[in-house]
Coordinates of C-alpha atoms and ligand atoms in Angstrom, one line a residue:
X1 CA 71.9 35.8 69.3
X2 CA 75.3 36.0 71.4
X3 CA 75.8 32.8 73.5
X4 CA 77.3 33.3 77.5
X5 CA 76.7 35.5 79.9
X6 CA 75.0 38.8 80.2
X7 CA 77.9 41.7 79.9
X8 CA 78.0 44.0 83.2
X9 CA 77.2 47.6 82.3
X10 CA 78.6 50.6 84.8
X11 CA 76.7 53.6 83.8
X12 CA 78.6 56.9 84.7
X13 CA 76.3 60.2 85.3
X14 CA 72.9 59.9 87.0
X15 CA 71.6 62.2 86.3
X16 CA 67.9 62.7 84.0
X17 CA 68.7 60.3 81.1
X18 CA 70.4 57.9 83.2
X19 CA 68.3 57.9 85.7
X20 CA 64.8 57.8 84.0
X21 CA 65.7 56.1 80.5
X22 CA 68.9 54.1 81.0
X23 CA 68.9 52.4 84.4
X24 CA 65.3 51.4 84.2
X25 CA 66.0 49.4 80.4
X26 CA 68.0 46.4 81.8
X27 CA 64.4 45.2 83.0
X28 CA 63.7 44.8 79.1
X29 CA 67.4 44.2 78.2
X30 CA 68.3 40.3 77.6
X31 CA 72.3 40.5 77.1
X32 CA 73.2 43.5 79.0
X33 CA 73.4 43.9 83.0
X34 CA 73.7 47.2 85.2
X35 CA 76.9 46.2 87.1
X36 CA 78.2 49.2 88.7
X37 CA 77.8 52.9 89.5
X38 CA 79.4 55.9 88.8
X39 CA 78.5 59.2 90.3
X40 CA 79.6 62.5 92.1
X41 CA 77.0 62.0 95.0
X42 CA 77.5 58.7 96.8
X43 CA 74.0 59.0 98.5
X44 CA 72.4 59.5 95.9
X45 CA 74.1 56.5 94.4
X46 CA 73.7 53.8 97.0
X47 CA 70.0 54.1 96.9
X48 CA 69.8 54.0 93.4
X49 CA 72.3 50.6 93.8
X50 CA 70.1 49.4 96.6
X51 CA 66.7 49.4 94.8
X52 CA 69.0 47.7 91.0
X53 CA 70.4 45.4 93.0
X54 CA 73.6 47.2 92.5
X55 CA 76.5 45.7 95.3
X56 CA 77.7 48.5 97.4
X57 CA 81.2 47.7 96.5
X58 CA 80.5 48.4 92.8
X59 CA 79.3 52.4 93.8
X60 CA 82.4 54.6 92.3
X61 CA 83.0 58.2 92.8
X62 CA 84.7 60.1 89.9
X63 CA 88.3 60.8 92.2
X64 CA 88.0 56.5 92.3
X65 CA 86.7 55.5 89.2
X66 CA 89.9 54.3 87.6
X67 CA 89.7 51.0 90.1
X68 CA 87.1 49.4 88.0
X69 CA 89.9 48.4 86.3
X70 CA 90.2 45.6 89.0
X71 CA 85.9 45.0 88.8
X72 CA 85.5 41.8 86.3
X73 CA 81.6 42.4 86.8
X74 CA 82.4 45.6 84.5
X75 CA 82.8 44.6 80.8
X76 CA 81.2 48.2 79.6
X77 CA 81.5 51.6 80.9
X78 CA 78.3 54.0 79.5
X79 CA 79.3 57.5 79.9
X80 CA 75.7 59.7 80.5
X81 CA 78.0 62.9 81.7
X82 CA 77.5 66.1 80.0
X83 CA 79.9 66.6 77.2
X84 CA 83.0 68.0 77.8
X85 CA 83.7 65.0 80.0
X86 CA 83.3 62.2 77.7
X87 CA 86.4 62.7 76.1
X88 CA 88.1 62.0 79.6
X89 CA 86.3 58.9 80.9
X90 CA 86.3 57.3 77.7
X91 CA 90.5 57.4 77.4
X92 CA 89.5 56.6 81.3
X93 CA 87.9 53.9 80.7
X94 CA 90.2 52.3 77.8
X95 CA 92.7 52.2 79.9
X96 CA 91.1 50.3 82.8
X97 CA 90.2 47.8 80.3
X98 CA 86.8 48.4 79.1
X99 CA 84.5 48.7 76.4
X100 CA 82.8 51.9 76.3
X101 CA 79.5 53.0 75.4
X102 CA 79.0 57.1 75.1
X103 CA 76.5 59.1 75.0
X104 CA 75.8 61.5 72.2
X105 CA 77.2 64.1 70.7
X106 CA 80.5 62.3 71.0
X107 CA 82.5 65.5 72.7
X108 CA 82.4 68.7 73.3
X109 CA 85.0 69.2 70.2
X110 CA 86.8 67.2 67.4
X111 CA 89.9 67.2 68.8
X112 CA 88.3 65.7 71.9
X113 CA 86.5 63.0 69.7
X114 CA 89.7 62.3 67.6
X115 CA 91.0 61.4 70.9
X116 CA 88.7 58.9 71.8
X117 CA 88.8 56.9 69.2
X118 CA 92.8 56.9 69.3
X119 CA 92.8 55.9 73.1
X120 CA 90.6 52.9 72.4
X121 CA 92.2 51.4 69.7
X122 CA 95.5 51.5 71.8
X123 CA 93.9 49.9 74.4
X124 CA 91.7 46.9 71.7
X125 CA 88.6 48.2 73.4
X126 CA 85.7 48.7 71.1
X127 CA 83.9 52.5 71.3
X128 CA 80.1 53.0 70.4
X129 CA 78.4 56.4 70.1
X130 CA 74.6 56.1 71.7
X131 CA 72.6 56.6 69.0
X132 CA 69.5 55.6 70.0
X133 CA 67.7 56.0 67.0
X134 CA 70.0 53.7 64.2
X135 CA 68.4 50.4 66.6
X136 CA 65.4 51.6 66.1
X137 CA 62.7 49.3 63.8
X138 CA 61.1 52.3 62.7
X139 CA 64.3 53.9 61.4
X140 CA 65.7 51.0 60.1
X141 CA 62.7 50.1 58.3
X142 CA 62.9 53.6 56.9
X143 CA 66.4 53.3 55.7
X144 CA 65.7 49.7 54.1
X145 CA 62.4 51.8 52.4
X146 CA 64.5 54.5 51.0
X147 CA 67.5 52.8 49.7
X148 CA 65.1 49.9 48.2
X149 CA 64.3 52.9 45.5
X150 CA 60.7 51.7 45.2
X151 CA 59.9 55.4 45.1
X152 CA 62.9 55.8 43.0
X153 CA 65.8 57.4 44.3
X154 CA 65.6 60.0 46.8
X155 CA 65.6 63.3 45.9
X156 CA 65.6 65.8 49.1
X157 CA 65.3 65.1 52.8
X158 CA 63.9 67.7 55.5
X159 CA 64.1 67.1 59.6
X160 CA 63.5 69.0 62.3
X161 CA 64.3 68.6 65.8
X162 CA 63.6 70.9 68.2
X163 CA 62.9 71.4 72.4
X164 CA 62.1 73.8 74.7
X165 CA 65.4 74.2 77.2
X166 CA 64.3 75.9 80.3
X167 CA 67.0 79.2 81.5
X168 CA 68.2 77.5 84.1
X169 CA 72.0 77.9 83.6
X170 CA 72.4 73.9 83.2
X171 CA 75.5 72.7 81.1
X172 CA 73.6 72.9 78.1
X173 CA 73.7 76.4 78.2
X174 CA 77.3 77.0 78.6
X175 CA 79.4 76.2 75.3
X176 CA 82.3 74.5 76.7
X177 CA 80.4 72.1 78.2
X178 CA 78.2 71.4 75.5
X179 CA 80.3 72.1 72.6
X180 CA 77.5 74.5 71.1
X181 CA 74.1 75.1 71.7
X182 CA 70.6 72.9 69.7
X183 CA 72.8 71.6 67.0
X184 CA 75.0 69.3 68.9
X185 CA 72.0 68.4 71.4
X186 CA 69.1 67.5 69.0
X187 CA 70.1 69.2 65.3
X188 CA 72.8 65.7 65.4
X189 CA 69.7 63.4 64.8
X190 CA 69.2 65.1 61.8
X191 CA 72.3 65.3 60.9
X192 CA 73.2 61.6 61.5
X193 CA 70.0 60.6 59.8
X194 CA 70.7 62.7 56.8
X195 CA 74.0 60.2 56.5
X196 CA 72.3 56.5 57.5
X197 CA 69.4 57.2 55.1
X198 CA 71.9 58.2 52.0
X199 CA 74.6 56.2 53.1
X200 CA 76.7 58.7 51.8
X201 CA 79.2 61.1 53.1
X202 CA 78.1 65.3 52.2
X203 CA 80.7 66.8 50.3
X204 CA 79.5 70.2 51.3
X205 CA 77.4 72.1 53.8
X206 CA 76.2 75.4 55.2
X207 CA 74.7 77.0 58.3
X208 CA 73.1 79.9 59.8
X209 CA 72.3 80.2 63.7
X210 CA 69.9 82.6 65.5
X211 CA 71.1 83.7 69.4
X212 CA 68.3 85.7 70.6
X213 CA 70.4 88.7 72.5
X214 CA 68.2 89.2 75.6
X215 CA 67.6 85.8 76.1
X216 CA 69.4 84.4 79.2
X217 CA 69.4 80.7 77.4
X218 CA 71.8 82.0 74.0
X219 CA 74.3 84.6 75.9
X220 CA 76.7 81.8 74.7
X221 CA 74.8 79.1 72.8
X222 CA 72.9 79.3 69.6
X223 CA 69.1 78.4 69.4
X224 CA 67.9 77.6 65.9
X225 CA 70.7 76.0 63.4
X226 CA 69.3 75.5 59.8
X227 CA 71.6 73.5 58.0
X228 CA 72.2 72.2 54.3
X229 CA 74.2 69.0 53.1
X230 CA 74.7 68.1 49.7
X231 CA 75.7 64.3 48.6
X232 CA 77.7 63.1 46.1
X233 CA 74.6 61.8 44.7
X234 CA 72.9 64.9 44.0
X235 CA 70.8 64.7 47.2
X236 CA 69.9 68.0 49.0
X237 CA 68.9 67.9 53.0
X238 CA 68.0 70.5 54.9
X239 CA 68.0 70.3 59.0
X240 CA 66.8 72.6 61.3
X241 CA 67.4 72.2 64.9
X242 CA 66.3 74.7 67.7
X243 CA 66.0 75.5 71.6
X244 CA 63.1 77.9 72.0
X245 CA 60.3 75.5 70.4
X246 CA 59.2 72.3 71.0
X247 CA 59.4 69.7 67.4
X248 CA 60.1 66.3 67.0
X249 CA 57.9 65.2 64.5
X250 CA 59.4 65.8 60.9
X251 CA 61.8 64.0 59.3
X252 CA 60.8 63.0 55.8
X253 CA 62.9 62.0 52.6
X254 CA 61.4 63.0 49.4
X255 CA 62.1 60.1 46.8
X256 CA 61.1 60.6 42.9
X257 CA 57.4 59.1 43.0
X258 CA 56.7 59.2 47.0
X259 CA 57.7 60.2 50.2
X260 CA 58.5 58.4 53.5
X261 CA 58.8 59.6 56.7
X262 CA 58.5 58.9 60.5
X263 CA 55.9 60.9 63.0
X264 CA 56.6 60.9 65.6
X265 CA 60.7 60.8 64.3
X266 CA 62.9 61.9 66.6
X267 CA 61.0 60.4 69.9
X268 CA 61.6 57.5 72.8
X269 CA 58.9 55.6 71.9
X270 CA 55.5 55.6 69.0
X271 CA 57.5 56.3 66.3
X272 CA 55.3 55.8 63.0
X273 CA 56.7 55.0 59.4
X274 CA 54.1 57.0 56.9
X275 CA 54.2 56.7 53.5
X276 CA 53.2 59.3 50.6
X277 CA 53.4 56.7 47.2
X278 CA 51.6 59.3 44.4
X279 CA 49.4 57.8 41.9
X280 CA 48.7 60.6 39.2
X281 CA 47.4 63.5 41.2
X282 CA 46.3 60.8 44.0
X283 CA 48.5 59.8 47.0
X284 CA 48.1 56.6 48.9
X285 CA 49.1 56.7 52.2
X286 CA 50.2 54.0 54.3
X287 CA 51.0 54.0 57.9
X288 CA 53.0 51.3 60.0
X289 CA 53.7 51.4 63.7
X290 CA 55.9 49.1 65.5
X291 CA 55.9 47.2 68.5
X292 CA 56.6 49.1 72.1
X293 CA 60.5 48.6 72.9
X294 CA 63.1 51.3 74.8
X295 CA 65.6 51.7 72.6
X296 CA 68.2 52.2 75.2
X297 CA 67.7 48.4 75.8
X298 CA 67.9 47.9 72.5
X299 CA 71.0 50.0 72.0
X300 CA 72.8 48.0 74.8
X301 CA 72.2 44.6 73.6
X302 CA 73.5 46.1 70.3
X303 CA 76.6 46.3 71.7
X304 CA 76.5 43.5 73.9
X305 CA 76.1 41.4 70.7
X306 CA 78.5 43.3 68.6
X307 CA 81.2 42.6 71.4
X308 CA 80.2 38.8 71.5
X309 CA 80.5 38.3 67.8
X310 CA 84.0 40.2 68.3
X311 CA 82.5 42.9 65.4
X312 CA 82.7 46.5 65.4
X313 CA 79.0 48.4 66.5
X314 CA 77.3 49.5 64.0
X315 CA 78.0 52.8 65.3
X316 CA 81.6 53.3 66.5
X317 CA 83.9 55.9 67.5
X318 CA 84.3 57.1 63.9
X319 CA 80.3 57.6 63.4
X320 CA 80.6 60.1 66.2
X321 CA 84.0 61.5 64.9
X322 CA 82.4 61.7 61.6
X323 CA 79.3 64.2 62.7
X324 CA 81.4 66.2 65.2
X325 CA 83.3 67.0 61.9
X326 CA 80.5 68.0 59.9
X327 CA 79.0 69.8 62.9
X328 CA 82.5 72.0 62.9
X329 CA 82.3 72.5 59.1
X330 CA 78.4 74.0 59.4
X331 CA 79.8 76.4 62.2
X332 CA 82.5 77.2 60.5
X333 CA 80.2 78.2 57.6
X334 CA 77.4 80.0 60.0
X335 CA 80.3 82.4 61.1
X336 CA 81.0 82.9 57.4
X337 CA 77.0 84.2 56.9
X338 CA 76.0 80.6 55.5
X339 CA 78.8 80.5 52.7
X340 CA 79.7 77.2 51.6
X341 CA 81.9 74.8 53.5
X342 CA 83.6 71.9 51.5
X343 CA 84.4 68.6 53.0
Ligands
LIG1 P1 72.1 65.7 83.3 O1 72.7 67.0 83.6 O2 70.7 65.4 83.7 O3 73.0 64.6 84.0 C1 74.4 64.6 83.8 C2 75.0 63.9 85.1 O4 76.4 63.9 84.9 C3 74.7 64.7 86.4 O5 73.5 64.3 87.0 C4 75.9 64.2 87.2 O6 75.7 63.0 87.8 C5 77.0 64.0 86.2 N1 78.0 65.1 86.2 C6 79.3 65.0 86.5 N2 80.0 66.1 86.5 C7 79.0 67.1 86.2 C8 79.1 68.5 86.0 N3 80.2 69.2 86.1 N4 78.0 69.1 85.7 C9 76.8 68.5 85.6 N5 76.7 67.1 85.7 C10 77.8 66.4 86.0 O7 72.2 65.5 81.7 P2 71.4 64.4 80.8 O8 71.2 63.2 81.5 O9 70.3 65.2 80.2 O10 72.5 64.2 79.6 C11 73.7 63.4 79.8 C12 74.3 63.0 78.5 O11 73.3 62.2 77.8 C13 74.6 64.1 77.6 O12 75.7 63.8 76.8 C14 73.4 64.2 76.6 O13 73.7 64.8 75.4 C15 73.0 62.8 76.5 N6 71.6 62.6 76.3 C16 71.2 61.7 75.3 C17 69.9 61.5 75.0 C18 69.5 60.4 74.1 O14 68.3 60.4 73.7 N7 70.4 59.6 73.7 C19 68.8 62.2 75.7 C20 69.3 63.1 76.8 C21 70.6 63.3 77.0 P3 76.0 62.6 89.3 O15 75.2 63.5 90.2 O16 75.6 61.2 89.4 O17 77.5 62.8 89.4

């Protein structure tokens, strides 16, 4: 457990995440604080300060922001703005002194992500990528299962993630904000699952996309993205993300005599470990659940404890780099009609 003092959190972007998942998990966080504000509508963020117990000198705009350089109650900055702007208040950030925690996907493009890793190892700040789901018991317990090889070694994995975005014109819908359309958003949790399970890096991948023409929601995003890795290995996954259909229940890796796999899997909360183990033409199932938690707090003190142990996160700047990469690569190959891209 780190020793001192709880670090000060200023969370940039209230918007829906921030506002109902983030801001309310420093209740249950135990080395994390919420120190400070950051938003485009000050009303909006005084009485969010006033009922956290936020002081009213430690409200920012975004035209100010770069004073809480001069705000020691600020040891992390959490960026929860839509994607294009990560890249910008992370190098932001770094330069006023701070460690930052982002949101995921990392950027809106590689370039961008490249970037922030660069402008916070000039500045000896540490960069995490929020991702949620490698804190989590039930997909850590998953990983220890599926690397243990008591099922033998795994074979194949299959996820799907998948929700229903409403035509409403928001940033997600609108590629340079968002850097592309269910892959980035929700298809990523596969993707970044595909790697922590393996612990390997894919050497090759493909992609196809769907973008429904009359549908107001794809004029410049895709919906569905079904992709392929391969492993060094020898293991095959397959992802499928998508936009018009609500999934977030499948993600199972396929090991030589069983299979294990999480449902709910992709969730904020009830996610449940279930394991296939086949004995001759039977299969004994066993199911575990885990103890309630938000994984946002458990994300934060993550970091917290990373930075008081003077370690790197578990899931740096180069974790995100690393997916945006792969994310490019299974474009690249959906605009080549699914044809192998090497890595
Ligand atoms: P929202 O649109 O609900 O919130 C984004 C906030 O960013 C806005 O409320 C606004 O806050 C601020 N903002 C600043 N500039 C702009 C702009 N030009 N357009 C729109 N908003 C702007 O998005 P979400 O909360 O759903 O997502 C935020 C980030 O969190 C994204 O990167 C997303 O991928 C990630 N996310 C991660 C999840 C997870 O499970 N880890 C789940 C959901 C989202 P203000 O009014 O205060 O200025």
């Amino acid at each position: 457990l780190p020793p001192g003092r709880r670090l000060g959190v200023a969370v940039v972007g209230l918007g829906t995440l921030a506002l109902e998942n983030i801001i309310p998990a420093f209740g249950e966080a135990r080395y994390v604080r919420l120190a400070a504000l950051v938003s485009g509508k000050p009303d909006k963020a005084h009485t969010v300060a006033a009922q956290y117990g936020v002081p009213a000198g430690s409200v920012y705009g975004y035209g100010d922001f770069d004073r809480i350089k001069n705000d020691p109650s600020v040891d992390i900055v959490y960026i929860v703005l839509p994607n294009s702007l990560h890249a910008e208040y992370t190098v932001r950030a770094a330069r006023a002194g701070k460690h930052v925690l982002c949101e995921k996907p990392m950027a809106a493009t590689v370039a961008e992500a490249e970037q922030m890793v660069a402008a916070c190892r000039d500045a000896g700040r540490q960069l995490m990528i929020a991702y949620r789901l490698q804190y989590d018991p039930a997909h850590r317990t998953l990983i220890e299962i599926a690397r243990s090889r008591r099922h033998g070694s795994i074979r194949m994995i299959e996820a799907i993630n998948a929700q229903n975005d409403a035509p409403n014109g928001q940033w997600r819908q609108i590629k340079a904000m968002a850097g592309g359309g269910s892959l980035p958003d929700v298809g990523l949790y596969c993707l970044n699952a595909f790697r922590y399970i393996t612990g390997e890096e894919p050497i090759e991948v493909t992609g196809r996309l769907t973008q429904p023409k009359d549908d107001p929601r794809f004029r410049e995003i895709e919906d569905i993205a079904n992709f392929t890795l391969r492993f060094p290995s020898g293991i095959f996954a397959v992802g499928t993300s998508g936009y018009s259909f609500h999934e977030s229940r499948v993600l199972r890796v396929h090991a030589e005599t069983g299979t294990i796999g999480l449902d709910p899997a992709f969730g904020y909360d009830n996610l449940a470990l279930d394991i296939g183990r086949q004995e001759g033409k039977a299969t004994a199932q066993e199911v575990r659940r885990f103890t309630p938690h938000s994984q946002f707090a458990r994300e934060m003190d993550a970091f917290a404890a990373s930075l008081h142990a003077r370690q790197r996160p578990r899931t740096p700047g180069e974790e995100g780099l690393q997916d945006m990469r792969i994310m490019a690569a299974i474009y690249r190959s959906a605009a080549q009609n699914g044809a192998p891209v090497g890595l």
